[in-house]
JSON list of C-alpha atoms in Angstrom, two decimals:
[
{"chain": "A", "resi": 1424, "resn": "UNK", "atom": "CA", "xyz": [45.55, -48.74, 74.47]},
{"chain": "A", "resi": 1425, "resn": "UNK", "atom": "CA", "xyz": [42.60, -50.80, 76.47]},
{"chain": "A", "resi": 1426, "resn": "UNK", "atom": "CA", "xyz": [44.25, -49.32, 79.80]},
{"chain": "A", "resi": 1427, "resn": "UNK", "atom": "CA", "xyz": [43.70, -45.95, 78.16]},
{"chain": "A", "resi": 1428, "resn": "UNK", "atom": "CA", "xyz": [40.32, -46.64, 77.10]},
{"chain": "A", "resi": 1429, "resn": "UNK", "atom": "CA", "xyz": [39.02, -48.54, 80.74]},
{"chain": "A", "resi": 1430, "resn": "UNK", "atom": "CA", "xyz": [40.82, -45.27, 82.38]},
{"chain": "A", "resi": 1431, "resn": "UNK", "atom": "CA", "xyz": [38.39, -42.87, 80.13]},
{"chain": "A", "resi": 1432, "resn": "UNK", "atom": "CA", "xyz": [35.60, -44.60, 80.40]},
{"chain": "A", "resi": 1433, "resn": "UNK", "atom": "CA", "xyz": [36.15, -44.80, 84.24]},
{"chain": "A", "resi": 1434, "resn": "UNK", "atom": "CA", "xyz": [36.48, -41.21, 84.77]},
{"chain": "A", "resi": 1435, "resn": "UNK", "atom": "CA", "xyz": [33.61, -40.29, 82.93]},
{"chain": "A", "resi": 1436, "resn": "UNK", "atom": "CA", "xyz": [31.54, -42.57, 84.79]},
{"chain": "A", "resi": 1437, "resn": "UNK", "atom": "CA", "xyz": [33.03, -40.75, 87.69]},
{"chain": "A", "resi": 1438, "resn": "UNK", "atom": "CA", "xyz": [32.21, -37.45, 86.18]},
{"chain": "A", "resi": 1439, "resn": "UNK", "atom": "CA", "xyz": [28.69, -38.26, 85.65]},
{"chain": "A", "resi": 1440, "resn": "UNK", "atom": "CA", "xyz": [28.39, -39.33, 88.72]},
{"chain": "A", "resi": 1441, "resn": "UNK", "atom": "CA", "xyz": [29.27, -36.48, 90.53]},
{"chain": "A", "resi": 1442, "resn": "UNK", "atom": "CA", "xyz": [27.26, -34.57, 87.93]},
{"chain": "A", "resi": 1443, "resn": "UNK", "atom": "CA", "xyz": [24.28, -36.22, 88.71]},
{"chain": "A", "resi": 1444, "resn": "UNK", "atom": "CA", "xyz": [24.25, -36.26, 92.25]},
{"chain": "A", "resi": 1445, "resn": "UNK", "atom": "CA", "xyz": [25.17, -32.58, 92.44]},
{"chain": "A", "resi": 1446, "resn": "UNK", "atom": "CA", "xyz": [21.88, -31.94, 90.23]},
{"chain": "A", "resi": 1447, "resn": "UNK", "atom": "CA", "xyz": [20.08, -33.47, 92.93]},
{"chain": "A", "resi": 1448, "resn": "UNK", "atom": "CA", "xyz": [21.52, -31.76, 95.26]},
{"chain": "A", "resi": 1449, "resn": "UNK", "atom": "CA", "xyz": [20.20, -27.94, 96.05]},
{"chain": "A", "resi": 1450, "resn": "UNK", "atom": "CA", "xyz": [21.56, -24.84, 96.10]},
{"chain": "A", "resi": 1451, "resn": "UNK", "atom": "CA", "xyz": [21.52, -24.48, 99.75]},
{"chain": "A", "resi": 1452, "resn": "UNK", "atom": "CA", "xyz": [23.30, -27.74, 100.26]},
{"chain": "A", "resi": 1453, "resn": "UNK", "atom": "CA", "xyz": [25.76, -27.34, 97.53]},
{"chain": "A", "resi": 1454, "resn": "UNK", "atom": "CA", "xyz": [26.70, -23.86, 99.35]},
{"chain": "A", "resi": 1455, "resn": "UNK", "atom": "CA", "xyz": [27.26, -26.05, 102.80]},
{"chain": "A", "resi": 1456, "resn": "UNK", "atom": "CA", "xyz": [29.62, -28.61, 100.55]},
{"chain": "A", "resi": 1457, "resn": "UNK", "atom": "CA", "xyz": [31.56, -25.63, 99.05]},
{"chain": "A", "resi": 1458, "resn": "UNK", "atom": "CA", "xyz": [31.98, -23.97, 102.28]},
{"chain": "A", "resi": 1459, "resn": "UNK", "atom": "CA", "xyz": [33.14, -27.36, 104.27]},
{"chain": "A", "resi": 1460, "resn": "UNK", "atom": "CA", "xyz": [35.38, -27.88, 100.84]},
{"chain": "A", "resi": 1461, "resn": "UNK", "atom": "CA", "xyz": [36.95, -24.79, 101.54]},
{"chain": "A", "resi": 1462, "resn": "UNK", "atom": "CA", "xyz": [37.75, -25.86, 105.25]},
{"chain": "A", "resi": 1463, "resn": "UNK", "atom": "CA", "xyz": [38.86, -28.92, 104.56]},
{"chain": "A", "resi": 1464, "resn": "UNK", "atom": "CA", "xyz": [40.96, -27.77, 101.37]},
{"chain": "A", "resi": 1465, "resn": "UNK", "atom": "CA", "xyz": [43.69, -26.48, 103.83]},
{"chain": "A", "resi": 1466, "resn": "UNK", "atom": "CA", "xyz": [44.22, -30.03, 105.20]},
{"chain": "A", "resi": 1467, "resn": "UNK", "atom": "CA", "xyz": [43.50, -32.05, 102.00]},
{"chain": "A", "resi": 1468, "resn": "UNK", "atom": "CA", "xyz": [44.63, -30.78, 98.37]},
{"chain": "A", "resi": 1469, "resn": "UNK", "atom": "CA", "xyz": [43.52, -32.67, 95.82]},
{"chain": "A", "resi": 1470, "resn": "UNK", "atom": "CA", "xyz": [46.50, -33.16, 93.25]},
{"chain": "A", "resi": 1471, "resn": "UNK", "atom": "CA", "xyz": [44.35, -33.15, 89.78]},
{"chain": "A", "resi": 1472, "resn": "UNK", "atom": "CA", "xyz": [41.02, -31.92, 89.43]},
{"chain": "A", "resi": 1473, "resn": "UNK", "atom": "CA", "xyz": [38.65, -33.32, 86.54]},
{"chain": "A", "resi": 1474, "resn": "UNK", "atom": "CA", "xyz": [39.70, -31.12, 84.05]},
{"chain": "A", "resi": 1475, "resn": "UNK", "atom": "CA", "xyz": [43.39, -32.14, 84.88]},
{"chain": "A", "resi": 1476, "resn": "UNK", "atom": "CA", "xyz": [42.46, -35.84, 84.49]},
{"chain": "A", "resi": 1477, "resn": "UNK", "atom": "CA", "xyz": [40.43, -35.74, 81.12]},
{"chain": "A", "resi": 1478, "resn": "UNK", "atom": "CA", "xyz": [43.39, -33.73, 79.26]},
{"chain": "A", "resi": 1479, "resn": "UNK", "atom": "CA", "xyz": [46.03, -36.08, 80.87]},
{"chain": "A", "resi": 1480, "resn": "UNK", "atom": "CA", "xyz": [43.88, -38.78, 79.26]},
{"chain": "A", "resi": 1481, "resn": "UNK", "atom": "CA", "xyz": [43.49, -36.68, 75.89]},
{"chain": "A", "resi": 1482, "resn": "UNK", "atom": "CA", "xyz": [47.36, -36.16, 75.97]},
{"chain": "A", "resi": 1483, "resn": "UNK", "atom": "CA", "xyz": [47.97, -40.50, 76.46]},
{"chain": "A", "resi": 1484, "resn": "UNK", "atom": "CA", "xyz": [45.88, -41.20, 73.75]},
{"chain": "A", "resi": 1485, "resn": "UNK", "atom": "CA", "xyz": [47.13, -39.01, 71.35]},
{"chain": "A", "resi": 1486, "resn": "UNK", "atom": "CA", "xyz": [50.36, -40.65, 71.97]},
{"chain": "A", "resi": 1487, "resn": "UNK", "atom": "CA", "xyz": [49.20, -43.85, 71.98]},
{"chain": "A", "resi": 1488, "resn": "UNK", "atom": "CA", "xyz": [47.76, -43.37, 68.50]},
{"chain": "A", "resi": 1489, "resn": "UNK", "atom": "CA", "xyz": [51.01, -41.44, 67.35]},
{"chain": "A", "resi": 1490, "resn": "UNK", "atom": "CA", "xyz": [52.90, -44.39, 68.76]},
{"chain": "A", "resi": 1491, "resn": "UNK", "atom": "CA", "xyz": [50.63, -47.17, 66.58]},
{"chain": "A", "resi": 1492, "resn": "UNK", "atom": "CA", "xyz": [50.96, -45.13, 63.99]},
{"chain": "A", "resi": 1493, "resn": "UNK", "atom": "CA", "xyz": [55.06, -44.86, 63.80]},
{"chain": "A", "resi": 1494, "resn": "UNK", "atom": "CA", "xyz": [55.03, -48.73, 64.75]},
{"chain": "A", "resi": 1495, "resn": "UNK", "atom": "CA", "xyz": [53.24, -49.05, 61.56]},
{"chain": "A", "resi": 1496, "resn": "UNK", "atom": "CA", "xyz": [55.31, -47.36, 59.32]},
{"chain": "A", "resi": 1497, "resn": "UNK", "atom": "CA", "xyz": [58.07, -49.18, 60.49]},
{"chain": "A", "resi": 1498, "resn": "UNK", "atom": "CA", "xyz": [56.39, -52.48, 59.47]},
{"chain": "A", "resi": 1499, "resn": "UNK", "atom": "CA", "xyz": [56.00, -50.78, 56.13]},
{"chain": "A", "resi": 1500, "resn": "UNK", "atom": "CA", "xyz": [60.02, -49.28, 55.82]},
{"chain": "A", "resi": 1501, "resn": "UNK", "atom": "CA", "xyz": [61.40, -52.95, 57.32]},
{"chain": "A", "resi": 1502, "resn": "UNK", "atom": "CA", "xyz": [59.10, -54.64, 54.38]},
{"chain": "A", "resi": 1503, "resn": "UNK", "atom": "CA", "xyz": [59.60, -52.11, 51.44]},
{"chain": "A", "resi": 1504, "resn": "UNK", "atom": "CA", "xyz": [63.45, -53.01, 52.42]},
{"chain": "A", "resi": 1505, "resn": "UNK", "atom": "CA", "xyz": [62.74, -57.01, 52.04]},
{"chain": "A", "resi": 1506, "resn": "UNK", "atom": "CA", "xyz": [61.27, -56.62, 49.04]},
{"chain": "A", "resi": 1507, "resn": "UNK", "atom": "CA", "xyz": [64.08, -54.56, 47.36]},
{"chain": "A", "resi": 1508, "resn": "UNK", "atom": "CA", "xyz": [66.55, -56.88, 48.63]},
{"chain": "A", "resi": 1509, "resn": "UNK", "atom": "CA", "xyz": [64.69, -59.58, 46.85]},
{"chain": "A", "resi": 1510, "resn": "UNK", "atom": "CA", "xyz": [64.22, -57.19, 43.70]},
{"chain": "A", "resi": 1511, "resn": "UNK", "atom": "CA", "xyz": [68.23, -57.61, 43.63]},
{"chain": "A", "resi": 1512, "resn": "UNK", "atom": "CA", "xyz": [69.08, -60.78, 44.05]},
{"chain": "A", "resi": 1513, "resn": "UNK", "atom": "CA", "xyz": [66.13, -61.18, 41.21]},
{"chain": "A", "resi": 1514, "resn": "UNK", "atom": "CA", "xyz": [68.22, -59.03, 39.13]},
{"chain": "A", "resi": 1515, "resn": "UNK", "atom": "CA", "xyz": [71.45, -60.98, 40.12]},
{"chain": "A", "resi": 1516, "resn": "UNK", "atom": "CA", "xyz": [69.77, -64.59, 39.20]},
{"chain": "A", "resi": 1517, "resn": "UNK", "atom": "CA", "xyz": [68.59, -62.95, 36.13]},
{"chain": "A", "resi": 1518, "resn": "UNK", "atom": "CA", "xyz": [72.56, -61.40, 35.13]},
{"chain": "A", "resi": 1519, "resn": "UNK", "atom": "CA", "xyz": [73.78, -64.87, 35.57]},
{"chain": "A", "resi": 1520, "resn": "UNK", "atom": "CA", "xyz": [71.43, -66.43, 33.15]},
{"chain": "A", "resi": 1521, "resn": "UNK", "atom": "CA", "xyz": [72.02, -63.74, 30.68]},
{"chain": "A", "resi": 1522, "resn": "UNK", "atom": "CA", "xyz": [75.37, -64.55, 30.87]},
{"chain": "A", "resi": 1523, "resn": "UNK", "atom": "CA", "xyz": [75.22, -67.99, 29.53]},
{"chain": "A", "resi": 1524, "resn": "UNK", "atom": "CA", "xyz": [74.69, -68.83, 25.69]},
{"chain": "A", "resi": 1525, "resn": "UNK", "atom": "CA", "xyz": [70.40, -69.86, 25.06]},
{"chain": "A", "resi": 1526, "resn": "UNK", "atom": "CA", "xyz": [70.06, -71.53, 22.00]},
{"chain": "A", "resi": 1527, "resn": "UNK", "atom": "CA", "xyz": [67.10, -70.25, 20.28]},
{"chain": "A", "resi": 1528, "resn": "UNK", "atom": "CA", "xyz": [64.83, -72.44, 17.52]},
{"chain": "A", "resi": 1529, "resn": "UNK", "atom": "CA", "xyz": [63.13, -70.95, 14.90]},
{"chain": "A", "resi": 1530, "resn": "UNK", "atom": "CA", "xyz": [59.77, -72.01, 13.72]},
{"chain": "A", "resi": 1531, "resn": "UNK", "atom": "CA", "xyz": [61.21, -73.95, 10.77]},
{"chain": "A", "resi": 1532, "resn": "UNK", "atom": "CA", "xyz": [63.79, -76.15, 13.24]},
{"chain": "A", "resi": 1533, "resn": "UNK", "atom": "CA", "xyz": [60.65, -77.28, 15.12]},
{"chain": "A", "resi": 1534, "resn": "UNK", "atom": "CA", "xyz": [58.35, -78.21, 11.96]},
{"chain": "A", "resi": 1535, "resn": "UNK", "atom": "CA", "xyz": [61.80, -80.39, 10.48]},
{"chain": "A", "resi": 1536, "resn": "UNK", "atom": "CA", "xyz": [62.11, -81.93, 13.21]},
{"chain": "A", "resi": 1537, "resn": "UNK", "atom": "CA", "xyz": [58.28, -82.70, 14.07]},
{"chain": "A", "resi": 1538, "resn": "UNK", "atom": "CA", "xyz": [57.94, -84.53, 10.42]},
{"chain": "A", "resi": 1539, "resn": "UNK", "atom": "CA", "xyz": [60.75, -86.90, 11.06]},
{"chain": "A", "resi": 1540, "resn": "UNK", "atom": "CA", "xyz": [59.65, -90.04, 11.57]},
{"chain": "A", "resi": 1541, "resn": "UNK", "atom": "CA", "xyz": [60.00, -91.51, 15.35]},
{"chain": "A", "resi": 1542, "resn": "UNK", "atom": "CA", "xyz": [61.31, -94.72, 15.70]},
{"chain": "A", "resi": 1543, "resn": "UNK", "atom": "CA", "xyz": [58.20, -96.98, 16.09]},
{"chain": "A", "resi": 1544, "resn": "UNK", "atom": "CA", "xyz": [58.57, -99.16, 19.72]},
{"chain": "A", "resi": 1545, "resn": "UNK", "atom": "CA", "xyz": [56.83, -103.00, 20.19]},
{"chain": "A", "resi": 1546, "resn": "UNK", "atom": "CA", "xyz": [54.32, -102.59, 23.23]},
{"chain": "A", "resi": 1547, "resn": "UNK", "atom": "CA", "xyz": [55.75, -103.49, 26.34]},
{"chain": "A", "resi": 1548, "resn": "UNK", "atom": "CA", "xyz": [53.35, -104.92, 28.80]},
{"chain": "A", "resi": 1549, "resn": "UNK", "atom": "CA", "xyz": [53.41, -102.99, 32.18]},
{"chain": "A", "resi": 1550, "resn": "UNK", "atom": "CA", "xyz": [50.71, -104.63, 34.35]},
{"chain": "A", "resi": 1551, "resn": "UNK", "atom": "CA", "xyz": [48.40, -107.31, 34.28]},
{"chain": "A", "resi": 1552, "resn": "UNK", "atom": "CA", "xyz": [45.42, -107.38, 36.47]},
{"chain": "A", "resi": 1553, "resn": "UNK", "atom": "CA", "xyz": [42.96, -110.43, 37.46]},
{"chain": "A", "resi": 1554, "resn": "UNK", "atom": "CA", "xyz": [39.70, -108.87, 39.21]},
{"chain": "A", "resi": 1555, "resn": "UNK", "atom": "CA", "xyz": [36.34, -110.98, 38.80]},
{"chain": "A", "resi": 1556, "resn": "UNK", "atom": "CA", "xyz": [37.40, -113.75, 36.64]},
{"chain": "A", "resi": 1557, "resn": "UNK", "atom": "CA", "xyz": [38.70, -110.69, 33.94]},
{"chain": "A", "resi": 1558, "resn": "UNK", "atom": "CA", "xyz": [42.32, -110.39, 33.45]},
{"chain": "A", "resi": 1559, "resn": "UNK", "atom": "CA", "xyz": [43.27, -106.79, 32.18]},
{"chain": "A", "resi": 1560, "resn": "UNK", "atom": "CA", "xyz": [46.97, -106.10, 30.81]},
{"chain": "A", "resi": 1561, "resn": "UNK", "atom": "CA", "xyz": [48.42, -102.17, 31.08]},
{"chain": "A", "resi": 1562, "resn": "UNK", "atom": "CA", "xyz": [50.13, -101.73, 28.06]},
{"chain": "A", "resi": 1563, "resn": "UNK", "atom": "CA", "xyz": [52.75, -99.02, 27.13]},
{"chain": "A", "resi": 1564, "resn": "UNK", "atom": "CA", "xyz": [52.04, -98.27, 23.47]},
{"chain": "A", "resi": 1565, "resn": "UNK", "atom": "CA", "xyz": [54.67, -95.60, 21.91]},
{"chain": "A", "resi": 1566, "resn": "UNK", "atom": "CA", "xyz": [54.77, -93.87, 25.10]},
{"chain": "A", "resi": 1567, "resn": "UNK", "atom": "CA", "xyz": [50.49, -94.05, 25.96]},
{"chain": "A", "resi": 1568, "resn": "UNK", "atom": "CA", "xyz": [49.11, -96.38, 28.28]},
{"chain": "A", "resi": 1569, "resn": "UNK", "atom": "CA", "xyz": [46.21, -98.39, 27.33]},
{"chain": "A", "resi": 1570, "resn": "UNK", "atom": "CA", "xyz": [44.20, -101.22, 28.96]},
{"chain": "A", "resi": 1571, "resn": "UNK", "atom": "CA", "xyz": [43.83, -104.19, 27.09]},
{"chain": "A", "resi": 1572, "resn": "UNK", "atom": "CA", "xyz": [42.36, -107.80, 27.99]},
{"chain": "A", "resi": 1573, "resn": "UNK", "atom": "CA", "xyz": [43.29, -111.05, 27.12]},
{"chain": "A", "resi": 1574, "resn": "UNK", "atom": "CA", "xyz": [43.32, -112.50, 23.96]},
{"chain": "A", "resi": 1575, "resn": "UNK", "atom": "CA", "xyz": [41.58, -108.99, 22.37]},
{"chain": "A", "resi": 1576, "resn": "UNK", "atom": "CA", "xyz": [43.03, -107.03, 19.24]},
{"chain": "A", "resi": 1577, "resn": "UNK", "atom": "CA", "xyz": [44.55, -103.55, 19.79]},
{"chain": "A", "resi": 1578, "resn": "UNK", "atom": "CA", "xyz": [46.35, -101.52, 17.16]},
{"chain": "A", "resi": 1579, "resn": "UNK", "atom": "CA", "xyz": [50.03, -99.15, 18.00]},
{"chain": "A", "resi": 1580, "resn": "UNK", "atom": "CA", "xyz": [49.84, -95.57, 16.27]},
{"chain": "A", "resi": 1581, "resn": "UNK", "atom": "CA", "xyz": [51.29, -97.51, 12.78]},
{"chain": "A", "resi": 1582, "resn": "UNK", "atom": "CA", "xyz": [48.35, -99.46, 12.37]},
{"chain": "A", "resi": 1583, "resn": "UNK", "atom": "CA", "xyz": [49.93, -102.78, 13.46]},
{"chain": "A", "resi": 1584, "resn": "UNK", "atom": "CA", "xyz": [47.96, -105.22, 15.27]},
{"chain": "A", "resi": 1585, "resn": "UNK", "atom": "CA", "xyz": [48.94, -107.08, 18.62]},
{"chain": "A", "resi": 1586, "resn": "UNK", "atom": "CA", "xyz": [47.45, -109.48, 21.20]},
{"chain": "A", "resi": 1587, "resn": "UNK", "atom": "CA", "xyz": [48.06, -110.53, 24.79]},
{"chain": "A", "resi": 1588, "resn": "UNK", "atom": "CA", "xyz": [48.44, -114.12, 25.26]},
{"chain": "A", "resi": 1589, "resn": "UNK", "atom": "CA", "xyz": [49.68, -116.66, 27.51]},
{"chain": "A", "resi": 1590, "resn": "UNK", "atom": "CA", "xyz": [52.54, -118.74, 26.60]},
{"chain": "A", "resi": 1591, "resn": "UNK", "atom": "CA", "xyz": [53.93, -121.33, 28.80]},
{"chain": "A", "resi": 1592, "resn": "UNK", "atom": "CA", "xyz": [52.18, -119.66, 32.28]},
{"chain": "A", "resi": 1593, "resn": "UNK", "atom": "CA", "xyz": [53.68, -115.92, 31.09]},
{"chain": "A", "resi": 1594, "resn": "UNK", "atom": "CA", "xyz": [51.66, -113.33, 29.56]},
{"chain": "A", "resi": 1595, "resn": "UNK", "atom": "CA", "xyz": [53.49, -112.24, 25.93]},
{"chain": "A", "resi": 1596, "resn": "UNK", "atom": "CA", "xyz": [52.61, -109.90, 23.44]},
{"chain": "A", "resi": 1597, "resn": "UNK", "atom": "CA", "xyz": [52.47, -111.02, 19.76]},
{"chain": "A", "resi": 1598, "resn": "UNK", "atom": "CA", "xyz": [51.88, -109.09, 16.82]},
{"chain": "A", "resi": 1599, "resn": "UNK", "atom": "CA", "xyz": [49.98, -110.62, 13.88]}
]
């Protein structure tokens, strides 16, 4: 397409060219060029004239342009076939889940099963870091982590209370 472009803008450069310098030219001398033309025409031919050139160049990029535009819709037909190929193997995952029994809960299920009581856990101490002089413990309580120092009260989701202490050179939790 840029060869096709350099090439038109070329000859038109060429064609003003020629079309200025034959304005400058006068009549009298442009008579003297035709009649030497005409001499010399017998000996030299010139295979395309302007006019010859210019539609050649019309005729290349019109088929460039028809070319880029096939190209394209061969990007679109090789793409619109992807994406039905994935459209069925979508719709073959989907038959195979279909296929197997879902068990399905009703609101009532879920609200049982939310009142019964879970089975309350001791904290478990996780971590323990010692960072200034302050020793902080990571504690897992039913599930949550929470920071705790030493020797400080904390409360599980029941209400109990606990403490961190050290026993013996080990860090224990007691509950009071």
């Amino acid at each position: 397409m840029q060869k096709i472009t350099k090439t038109l803008v070329l000859t038109l450069m060429i064609f003003n060219s020629t079309l200025t310098a034959s304005e400058e030219l006068s009549n009298a001398e442009l008579e003297e060029i035709y009649t030497a033309n005409e001499d010399n025409s017998e000996g030299n031919q010139v295979s395309l004239d302007q006019e010859q050139l210019l539609t050649y160049l019309e005729d290349s990029m019109e088929f460039e342009t028809q070319k880029l535009k096939l190209k394209n819709q061969l990007e679109i037909e090789k793409l619109k076939s992807e994406i039905a190929k994935l459209k069925d193997d979508n719709k073959n995952s989907d038959s195979r889940f279909e296929s197997k029994s879902i068990d399905y809960y009703d609101n009532n299920s879920y609200e049982s099963e939310k009142n019964i009581p879970q089975k309350e856990t001791k904290p478990t101490l996780l971590l323990s870091s010692d960072v200034g002089g302050i020793t902080t413990f990571g504690v897992s309580v039913n599930g949550k982590l929470t920071f705790v120092r030493l020797n400080k009260e904390f409360k599980d989701n029941s209400g109990k209370k606990y403490y961190v202490r050290s026993q013996n050179g080990k860090y224990v939790i007691l509950g009071k």
